[in-house]
Tab-separated table of C-alpha atoms and ligand atoms in Angstrom:
chain	number	residue	atom	x	y	z
A	72	MET	CA	-0.012	0.142	0.162
A	73	ASN	CA	1.603	3.783	-1.295
A	74	ILE	CA	0.576	6.324	1.522
A	75	LEU	CA	1.406	9.598	0.242
A	76	GLY	CA	2.118	11.764	3.297
A	77	ILE	CA	1.349	15.627	4.256
A	78	GLU	CA	3.152	17.257	6.905
A	79	SER	CA	2.802	20.896	7.942
A	80	SER	CA	2.033	21.339	11.901
A	81	CYS	CA	5.218	23.908	11.830
A	82	ASP	CA	7.931	25.518	9.746
A	83	GLU	CA	8.609	22.824	7.809
A	84	THR	CA	6.238	21.669	4.879
A	85	ALA	CA	6.884	18.291	3.774
A	86	CYS	CA	5.387	15.089	1.426
A	87	ALA	CA	6.532	11.770	1.288
A	88	VAL	CA	5.051	8.292	-0.365
A	89	VAL	CA	6.145	5.227	2.063
A	90	ARG	CA	5.706	1.388	1.228
A	91	ASP	CA	3.445	-0.922	3.719
A	92	GLY	CA	4.238	2.119	6.521
A	93	ARG	CA	8.303	1.865	6.375
A	94	GLU	CA	10.103	1.634	2.854
A	95	VAL	CA	10.363	5.265	2.450
A	96	LEU	CA	9.943	5.695	-1.696
A	97	SER	CA	10.198	9.374	-1.600
A	98	ASN	CA	10.233	12.272	0.498
A	99	VAL	CA	10.681	16.267	0.612
A	100	VAL	CA	11.093	18.851	3.147
A	101	TYR	CA	11.066	22.266	2.669
A	102	THR	CA	12.336	24.332	5.632
A	103	GLN	CA	11.474	27.503	6.742
A	104	ILE	CA	14.125	28.015	8.965
A	105	LYS	CA	15.896	30.859	7.078
A	106	LEU	CA	12.477	32.697	7.215
A	107	HIS	CA	11.744	32.986	10.775
A	108	GLN	CA	16.056	33.138	11.855
A	109	PRO	CA	15.369	37.039	11.730
A	110	TYR	CA	12.747	36.515	14.616
A	111	GLY	CA	14.476	33.953	17.229
A	112	GLY	CA	11.918	31.839	16.556
A	113	VAL	CA	9.074	30.302	14.563
A	114	VAL	CA	6.199	33.310	13.103
A	115	PRO	CA	2.867	31.412	13.184
A	116	GLU	CA	1.829	33.974	10.275
A	117	ILE	CA	5.131	33.499	8.097
A	118	ALA	CA	5.016	30.094	8.594
A	119	SER	CA	1.484	29.671	7.203
A	120	ARG	CA	1.879	31.789	4.407
A	121	ALA	CA	5.195	30.117	3.312
A	122	HIS	CA	3.493	26.077	3.736
A	123	ILE	CA	0.581	27.860	0.886
A	124	GLU	CA	3.375	29.084	-1.425
A	125	LYS	CA	5.521	25.985	-1.087
A	126	ILE	CA	3.185	23.028	-0.283
A	127	SER	CA	2.217	22.086	-4.233
A	128	GLY	CA	5.336	22.034	-5.026
A	129	VAL	CA	6.528	20.325	-2.633
A	130	ILE	CA	3.747	17.155	-3.577
A	131	ASP	CA	4.853	17.663	-6.971
A	132	CYS	CA	8.498	16.646	-5.991
A	133	ALA	CA	7.473	13.861	-4.051
A	134	MET	CA	5.349	13.014	-6.846
A	135	GLN	CA	8.237	13.079	-9.298
A	136	GLY	CA	10.629	11.296	-6.422
A	137	PHE	CA	8.335	8.529	-6.587
A	138	ARG	CA	8.396	8.303	-10.130
A	139	GLU	CA	11.806	7.721	-10.717
A	140	LYS	CA	11.749	5.493	-7.952
A	141	THR	CA	8.513	3.090	-9.274
A	142	GLY	CA	7.942	3.860	-12.201
A	143	LEU	CA	4.305	4.307	-11.225
A	144	GLY	CA	2.158	7.667	-10.733
A	145	LYS	CA	-0.599	8.780	-9.169
A	146	GLU	CA	-2.981	5.802	-10.117
A	147	ALA	CA	-0.447	4.242	-8.074
A	148	ILE	CA	-1.301	6.206	-4.415
A	149	ASP	CA	-3.756	4.441	-2.270
A	150	ALA	CA	-4.395	7.204	0.172
A	151	VAL	CA	-3.569	10.279	1.690
A	152	ALA	CA	-2.072	11.032	5.084
A	153	VAL	CA	-1.945	14.256	7.060
A	154	THR	CA	-1.063	15.835	10.121
A	155	TYR	CA	-4.068	17.422	11.947
A	156	GLY	CA	-2.225	17.917	15.468
A	157	PRO	CA	-0.432	18.746	17.663
A	158	GLY	CA	0.814	22.314	16.267
A	159	LEU	CA	0.142	25.378	15.220
A	160	ALA	CA	-3.229	26.362	14.141
A	161	SER	CA	-2.472	28.473	11.191
A	162	SER	CA	0.209	26.027	9.698
A	163	LEU	CA	-2.154	22.693	10.169
A	164	ILE	CA	-4.616	23.886	8.355
A	165	VAL	CA	-2.972	24.470	5.319
A	166	GLY	CA	-1.959	21.279	5.330
A	167	LEU	CA	-5.238	19.389	6.342
A	168	ALA	CA	-7.250	21.072	3.617
A	169	THR	CA	-4.687	20.590	0.816
A	170	ALA	CA	-4.713	16.556	1.756
A	171	LYS	CA	-8.669	16.919	1.780
A	172	GLY	CA	-8.436	18.050	-1.727
A	173	LEU	CA	-6.035	15.884	-3.237
A	174	ALA	CA	-7.933	12.707	-1.362
A	175	LEU	CA	-11.022	13.991	-2.687
A	176	ALA	CA	-9.260	14.518	-6.604
A	177	LEU	CA	-7.984	11.476	-6.421
A	178	GLY	CA	-11.394	9.200	-4.994
A	179	LYS	CA	-8.610	7.719	-2.474
A	180	PRO	CA	-9.324	7.646	1.605
A	181	LEU	CA	-7.645	10.437	3.883
A	182	PHE	CA	-6.508	9.713	7.222
A	183	GLY	CA	-5.754	11.880	9.818
A	184	ILE	CA	-2.582	11.445	11.527
A	185	ASN	CA	-1.073	12.852	15.434
A	186	HIS	CA	2.350	14.141	14.845
A	187	MET	CA	3.822	13.560	18.568
A	188	GLU	CA	2.692	9.270	17.582
A	189	ALA	CA	4.133	9.956	14.574
A	190	HIS	CA	7.694	11.251	15.593
A	191	LEU	CA	7.952	7.233	17.667
A	192	HIS	CA	7.392	5.827	14.305
A	193	THR	CA	10.588	7.094	12.920
A	194	PRO	CA	12.891	4.787	13.988
A	195	PHE	CA	11.060	2.073	12.379
A	196	LEU	CA	10.967	3.850	8.604
A	197	PHE	CA	13.566	2.763	6.208
A	198	ASP	CA	14.757	3.766	2.904
A	199	SER	CA	14.016	1.633	-0.317
A	200	GLY	CA	16.965	-0.628	-0.538
A	201	GLU	CA	18.096	-0.029	3.100
A	202	ALA	CA	17.650	-3.305	5.256
A	203	PRO	CA	14.443	-2.736	7.076
A	204	GLY	CA	15.630	-3.348	10.575
A	205	LEU	CA	13.141	-4.157	13.530
A	206	LYS	CA	9.004	-4.029	13.252
A	207	PRO	CA	7.285	-1.920	15.423
A	208	GLU	CA	5.302	-4.922	16.610
A	209	SER	CA	8.490	-6.917	17.906
A	210	CYS	CA	9.113	-4.101	19.925
A	211	MET	CA	5.700	-4.004	22.057
A	212	PRO	CA	5.474	-2.820	24.971
A	213	ALA	CA	7.693	-0.065	24.455
A	214	LEU	CA	8.180	3.237	26.082
A	215	GLY	CA	8.259	6.033	23.708
A	216	LEU	CA	10.015	9.637	24.497
A	217	ALA	CA	8.692	12.499	21.912
A	218	VAL	CA	11.546	15.077	22.410
A	219	SER	CA	10.704	17.528	20.085
A	220	GLY	CA	10.586	21.671	19.711
A	221	GLY	CA	6.647	21.390	20.949
A	222	HIS	CA	6.939	18.552	23.638
A	223	THR	CA	9.234	16.472	25.998
A	224	THR	CA	6.575	13.867	26.421
A	225	TRP	CA	7.329	9.792	27.910
A	226	ILE	CA	4.591	7.842	26.406
A	227	ASP	CA	3.482	4.093	27.086
A	228	MET	CA	3.115	1.668	24.211
A	229	PRO	CA	1.615	-1.586	25.020
A	230	SER	CA	0.725	-2.457	20.834
A	231	TYR	CA	1.351	-0.359	18.300
A	232	GLY	CA	-1.511	2.294	18.051
A	233	GLU	CA	-1.785	2.236	21.643
A	234	TYR	CA	-0.608	5.148	23.200
A	235	GLU	CA	-0.827	6.597	26.904
A	236	VAL	CA	1.064	9.998	28.356
A	237	VAL	CA	3.145	8.970	31.591
A	238	GLY	CA	4.768	11.778	32.023
A	239	GLN	CA	5.946	15.397	30.455
A	240	THR	CA	7.703	18.539	30.957
A	241	LEU	CA	5.465	21.103	32.929
A	242	ASP	CA	6.803	23.936	30.949
A	243	ASP	CA	9.268	24.625	28.395
A	244	ALA	CA	10.383	21.158	25.867
A	245	ALA	CA	13.607	20.164	25.669
A	246	GLY	CA	13.615	21.947	22.223
A	247	GLU	CA	12.525	25.357	23.427
A	248	ALA	CA	14.826	24.827	26.341
A	249	PHE	CA	17.680	24.418	24.032
A	250	ASP	CA	16.646	27.116	21.457
A	251	LYS	CA	16.022	29.751	24.360
A	252	ALA	CA	19.334	29.253	25.576
A	253	ALA	CA	20.697	29.753	22.385
A	254	LYS	CA	19.075	33.156	22.005
A	255	LEU	CA	20.193	34.179	25.118
A	256	LEU	CA	23.707	33.406	23.986
A	257	GLY	CA	23.398	34.855	20.933
A	258	LEU	CA	24.165	31.648	18.899
A	259	GLY	CA	21.076	32.388	16.865
A	260	TYR	CA	18.607	29.990	15.648
A	261	PRO	CA	17.298	27.346	15.682
A	262	GLY	CA	19.229	26.581	19.058
A	263	GLY	CA	19.940	22.864	19.481
A	264	PRO	CA	21.741	22.358	16.622
A	265	VAL	CA	24.395	24.622	17.418
A	266	ILE	CA	24.557	24.056	20.914
A	267	ASP	CA	25.477	20.120	19.996
A	268	ARG	CA	27.855	21.754	17.653
A	269	VAL	CA	29.783	23.758	20.114
A	270	ALA	CA	29.252	21.241	23.198
A	271	LYS	CA	31.538	18.747	21.492
A	272	LYS	CA	34.499	20.465	21.585
A	273	TRP	CA	34.097	20.608	25.346
A	274	TYR	CA	33.945	16.475	24.997
A	275	ASP	CA	37.193	15.893	23.081
A	276	PRO	CA	36.870	13.370	22.089
A	277	PRO	CA	33.236	13.441	21.405
A	278	ASN	CA	32.685	10.364	23.272
A	279	LEU	CA	35.301	11.211	26.455
A	280	VAL	CA	32.769	13.081	29.261
A	281	PRO	CA	34.777	15.851	31.196
A	282	GLN	CA	34.954	14.655	34.637
A	283	GLY	CA	36.303	16.563	38.396
A	284	PRO	CA	34.077	18.946	40.442
A	285	ASP	CA	34.427	22.160	37.376
A	286	ALA	CA	34.312	20.146	34.127
A	287	PHE	CA	30.334	21.354	34.046
A	288	ILE	CA	28.579	24.319	35.797
A	289	PRO	CA	26.049	22.859	38.069
A	290	PHE	CA	22.548	23.389	36.331
A	291	PRO	CA	19.240	22.677	38.091
A	292	LYS	CA	17.795	19.437	36.937
A	293	GLY	CA	14.075	20.609	37.112
A	294	ARG	CA	11.834	17.987	39.669
A	295	PRO	CA	8.725	19.033	40.054
A	296	ARG	CA	7.383	18.347	43.309
A	297	ALA	CA	5.039	15.709	44.069
A	298	GLY	CA	1.524	16.359	44.044
A	299	VAL	CA	1.750	19.776	42.438
A	300	SER	CA	-1.843	20.494	40.318
A	301	ALA	CA	0.290	20.733	36.903
A	302	LEU	CA	0.637	17.102	37.352
A	303	ALA	CA	-2.298	16.694	36.229
A	304	GLY	CA	-2.260	13.217	38.108
A	305	LEU	CA	0.862	12.521	36.739
A	306	ASP	CA	3.583	10.935	38.361
A	307	ALA	CA	6.390	13.624	39.434
A	308	ASP	CA	9.370	11.107	39.144
A	309	LEU	CA	8.279	11.139	35.173
A	310	CYS	CA	7.882	15.016	34.590
A	311	THR	CA	10.000	17.316	34.223
A	312	SER	CA	10.384	21.036	34.292
A	313	PHE	CA	13.012	23.431	31.880
A	314	SER	CA	11.849	27.145	32.982
A	315	GLY	CA	14.194	27.088	35.760
A	316	LEU	CA	16.813	26.153	33.743
A	317	LYS	CA	16.875	28.555	31.671
A	318	THR	CA	16.517	30.966	34.480
A	319	ALA	CA	19.682	29.889	35.613
A	320	LEU	CA	21.258	30.163	33.064
A	321	LEU	CA	20.695	33.631	32.714
A	322	HIS	CA	21.080	34.593	36.247
A	323	HIS	CA	25.019	32.847	35.617
A	324	VAL	CA	25.950	34.634	32.449
A	325	ASN	CA	24.785	37.992	34.276
A	326	ARG	CA	27.109	37.148	37.341
A	327	THR	CA	29.967	36.202	35.502
A	328	TYR	CA	29.576	38.481	32.484
A	329	GLY	CA	28.075	41.065	33.833
A	330	THR	CA	24.367	43.092	32.529
A	331	ALA	CA	25.683	45.578	30.246
A	332	PRO	CA	23.860	45.327	26.744
A	333	ASP	CA	27.624	45.465	24.985
A	334	ARG	CA	28.560	42.902	27.486
A	335	LYS	CA	30.402	39.692	25.326
A	336	ILE	CA	30.630	36.310	26.318
A	337	PRO	CA	34.109	34.957	25.485
A	338	GLU	CA	33.741	32.444	22.635
A	339	ALA	CA	36.614	30.025	24.732
A	340	ASP	CA	33.713	30.179	27.608
A	341	MET	CA	31.177	28.824	25.062
A	342	PRO	CA	31.995	25.022	25.152
A	343	ARG	CA	32.180	24.624	28.797
A	344	LEU	CA	29.116	27.005	29.162
A	345	VAL	CA	26.849	25.193	26.533
A	346	SER	CA	27.805	21.162	27.570
A	347	SER	CA	26.680	22.037	31.127
A	348	TYR	CA	23.632	23.505	30.364
A	349	GLN	CA	22.948	20.782	27.602
A	350	GLU	CA	23.686	18.018	30.385
A	351	ALA	CA	21.501	19.625	32.525
A	352	ILE	CA	18.661	18.717	29.709
A	353	VAL	CA	20.036	15.369	28.881
A	354	GLU	CA	20.497	13.955	32.251
A	355	VAL	CA	16.802	15.213	33.245
A	356	LEU	CA	15.958	13.357	29.983
A	357	ALA	CA	17.703	10.232	30.919
A	358	ASP	CA	17.005	10.212	35.087
A	359	ARG	CA	13.257	10.284	34.015
A	360	THR	CA	13.586	7.883	31.161
A	361	ALA	CA	15.124	5.144	33.083
A	362	HIS	CA	12.768	5.990	36.004
A	363	ALA	CA	10.445	5.039	33.222
A	364	LEU	CA	11.879	1.949	32.338
A	365	ARG	CA	11.836	0.305	35.750
A	366	ARG	CA	8.208	0.686	36.025
A	367	ARG	CA	7.272	-1.688	33.807
A	368	ALA	CA	8.690	-4.037	31.750
A	369	TYR	CA	9.407	-3.042	28.185
A	370	LYS	CA	11.125	-4.668	25.016
A	371	ALA	CA	12.025	-1.177	23.376
A	372	LEU	CA	13.238	2.403	23.829
A	373	ILE	CA	11.304	4.281	21.248
A	374	VAL	CA	12.867	7.457	20.886
A	375	GLY	CA	11.604	10.679	18.446
A	376	GLY	CA	11.592	14.249	17.648
A	377	GLY	CA	13.985	17.069	16.422
A	378	VAL	CA	16.374	16.802	19.939
A	379	SER	CA	16.904	12.647	19.639
A	380	LEU	CA	19.240	14.426	16.780
A	381	ASN	CA	21.779	15.499	19.435
A	382	GLY	CA	24.546	13.414	20.083
A	383	ARG	CA	25.320	13.124	23.434
A	384	LEU	CA	21.345	12.704	23.770
A	385	ARG	CA	21.641	9.356	21.673
A	386	ALA	CA	24.526	8.081	23.936
A	387	LYS	CA	22.906	8.627	26.983
A	388	LEU	CA	19.823	7.353	26.349
A	389	SER	CA	21.898	4.370	24.619
A	390	GLU	CA	22.897	3.976	28.255
A	391	THR	CA	20.059	4.396	29.427
A	392	ALA	CA	18.681	1.346	27.745
A	393	ALA	CA	21.342	-1.030	27.652
A	394	ALA	CA	21.297	-0.611	32.129
A	395	ALA	CA	18.264	-1.833	31.657
A	396	GLY	CA	18.462	-4.342	29.145
A	397	VAL	CA	15.915	-2.937	26.271
A	398	PRO	CA	17.252	-1.804	22.674
A	399	VAL	CA	16.909	1.729	21.949
A	400	MET	CA	15.056	2.603	18.923
A	401	LEU	CA	16.607	5.839	16.947
A	402	ALA	CA	15.692	7.211	13.754
A	403	LYS	CA	18.154	8.161	11.301
A	404	PRO	CA	19.282	11.732	11.173
A	405	GLY	CA	17.232	12.468	7.877
A	406	TYR	CA	13.958	11.418	10.119
A	407	CYS	CA	14.787	12.857	13.381
A	408	GLY	CA	13.510	16.586	12.787
A	409	ASP	CA	9.716	17.329	11.006
A	410	ASN	CA	9.084	15.248	7.663
A	411	ALA	CA	6.209	13.875	6.324
A	412	ALA	CA	7.619	9.932	5.481
A	413	MET	CA	6.513	9.400	9.469
A	414	ILE	CA	3.348	10.935	8.756
A	415	ALA	CA	2.217	8.392	5.777
A	416	GLY	CA	4.639	5.413	7.350
A	417	LEU	CA	2.183	5.419	10.664
A	418	ALA	CA	-0.574	6.205	8.784
A	419	PHE	CA	-0.538	2.438	7.416
A	420	TYR	CA	-0.461	1.146	10.668
A	421	ARG	CA	-2.926	3.644	12.481
A	422	GLN	CA	-6.531	4.867	10.363
A	423	ASN	CA	-8.198	5.947	13.245
A	424	LEU	CA	-8.981	8.771	11.477
A	425	SER	CA	-9.982	7.973	8.120
A	426	GLY	CA	-13.193	8.127	5.828
A	427	ASP	CA	-15.812	11.015	6.439
A	428	ALA	CA	-14.521	11.946	10.138
A	429	ALA	CA	-11.433	12.542	8.324
A	430	LEU	CA	-12.904	14.644	5.882
A	431	ALA	CA	-15.130	16.952	8.590
A	432	THR	CA	-12.401	16.991	10.562
A	433	ASP	CA	-10.709	19.883	11.950
A	434	VAL	CA	-7.493	20.872	13.143
A	435	MET	CA	-6.704	20.343	16.645
A	436	PRO	CA	-3.620	22.222	17.838
A	437	THR	CA	-3.357	20.824	21.355
A	438	LEU	CA	-4.018	17.018	20.357
A	439	GLN	CA	-2.697	14.191	23.176
A	440	PRO	CA	-1.454	11.037	21.428
A	441	GLY	CA	-3.105	7.879	21.585
A	442	SER	CA	-6.737	10.526	21.450
A	443	MET	CA	-9.151	8.070	18.990
A	444	LEU	CA	-11.298	10.758	17.655
A	445	PRO	CA	-11.530	14.101	17.730
A	446	MET	CA	-14.356	14.976	19.904
B	777	LIG	O1	10.805	17.693	15.910
B	777	LIG	P1	11.304	19.049	15.435
B	777	LIG	O2	12.203	19.488	13.943
B	777	LIG	O3	10.129	19.815	15.683
B	777	LIG	C1	8.667	19.843	16.691
B	777	LIG	O4	8.012	19.161	16.128
B	777	LIG	O5	9.271	21.110	16.961
B	777	LIG	O6	12.170	19.639	16.304
B	777	LIG	C2	12.810	20.977	16.597
B	777	LIG	C3	13.219	20.837	17.528
B	777	LIG	C4	14.105	22.296	17.524
B	777	LIG	O7	13.741	23.193	19.134
B	777	LIG	C5	15.806	22.356	17.743
B	777	LIG	O8	16.308	23.187	18.023
B	777	LIG	C6	15.897	20.708	18.405
B	777	LIG	O9	14.440	20.257	17.437
B	777	LIG	N1	16.892	20.240	17.735
B	777	LIG	C7	18.016	20.143	18.163
B	777	LIG	C8	18.912	19.329	17.531
B	777	LIG	N2	18.438	19.423	16.244
B	777	LIG	C9	17.628	19.843	16.572
B	777	LIG	N3	18.271	19.991	20.099
B	777	LIG	C10	18.924	19.424	20.274
B	777	LIG	N4	20.391	18.906	19.318
B	777	LIG	C11	19.924	18.882	18.178
B	777	LIG	N5	20.759	18.363	17.151
B	778	LIG	ZN1	7.899	17.501	15.220
């Protein structure tokens, strides 16, 4: 079954064709990063306008890739899948409206897909001609960790297609914490990749973690107090908070370099500073993950989302999973960030929102993993 997927939930306009849920036949991502860089973050109106401008071309490009790979045309597309949440409403609308039109024009079914659930499908995608690796079904029950610019969520997956949120950040997502720190330090947007790169200078060689009392600046590892209402009934040991970390960085910088508008942070200080900050985020993510892995007997740890590109996080989660005796499933770098292959791929397994319900649905900017049908 060939499914054409469309993704437009934030600042990437993407289209892909995936066979039988896992084999990526064609994958096109137009990233708007350059448009948002001057503002240090995603500007919703700029994002939706760019989606409108680019989406037809991106779909044409993906169809061309599909034709080149298979010799087949649009008659060989069996269904259309699209992200309908969570994300920016004005961005989601563009993809959803386009997908509805495309499904009607092709006379094929439409599947509505949850973006976060789709991030957890990325480790199971493979490019045509590559070895397929483990099947999602054989990894169940699994613990999922979705870490992106908008989410940091631990998800219990009893079987493939079942999702229950067991932990999450109470404020900023991990990606947001990276982005805000980079903005504060004048390192540009998005922050994750640049902090990852600069921090590597401190871990030299990359797999050697500096030791000793002064190796890292001690930043707080946000642990919410048990019983606070923001937990909404979730286990405090499976939740986190990153807003205090960002404030601690600000205080450290003000204390060390002053508050003058023209203050300069010496370049030589940057690797230790950003790696200390990165280490705090990575430790929090690994600690909660280790706790979650102790609670149930899982067969795998599945990680997805843009932050899972982070080299130090990949290494640390691999250690965490090994200590718990489970394999860690990480996506190939090309599938960590937002893409449509994950949408088309998951749709093969999870056709929960389909048919007339999919055609009638609106975007759901706060959609949670595990929601079966929109209310
Ligand atoms: O999954 P994604 O592409 O979009 C969302 O769904 O949010 O994630 C984007 C986030 C950004 O916050 C970006 O800074 C972060 O992923 N990111 C990274 C790295 N590459 C991207 N964070 C840490 N290390 C990286 N190498
Ligand atoms: Zn995402």
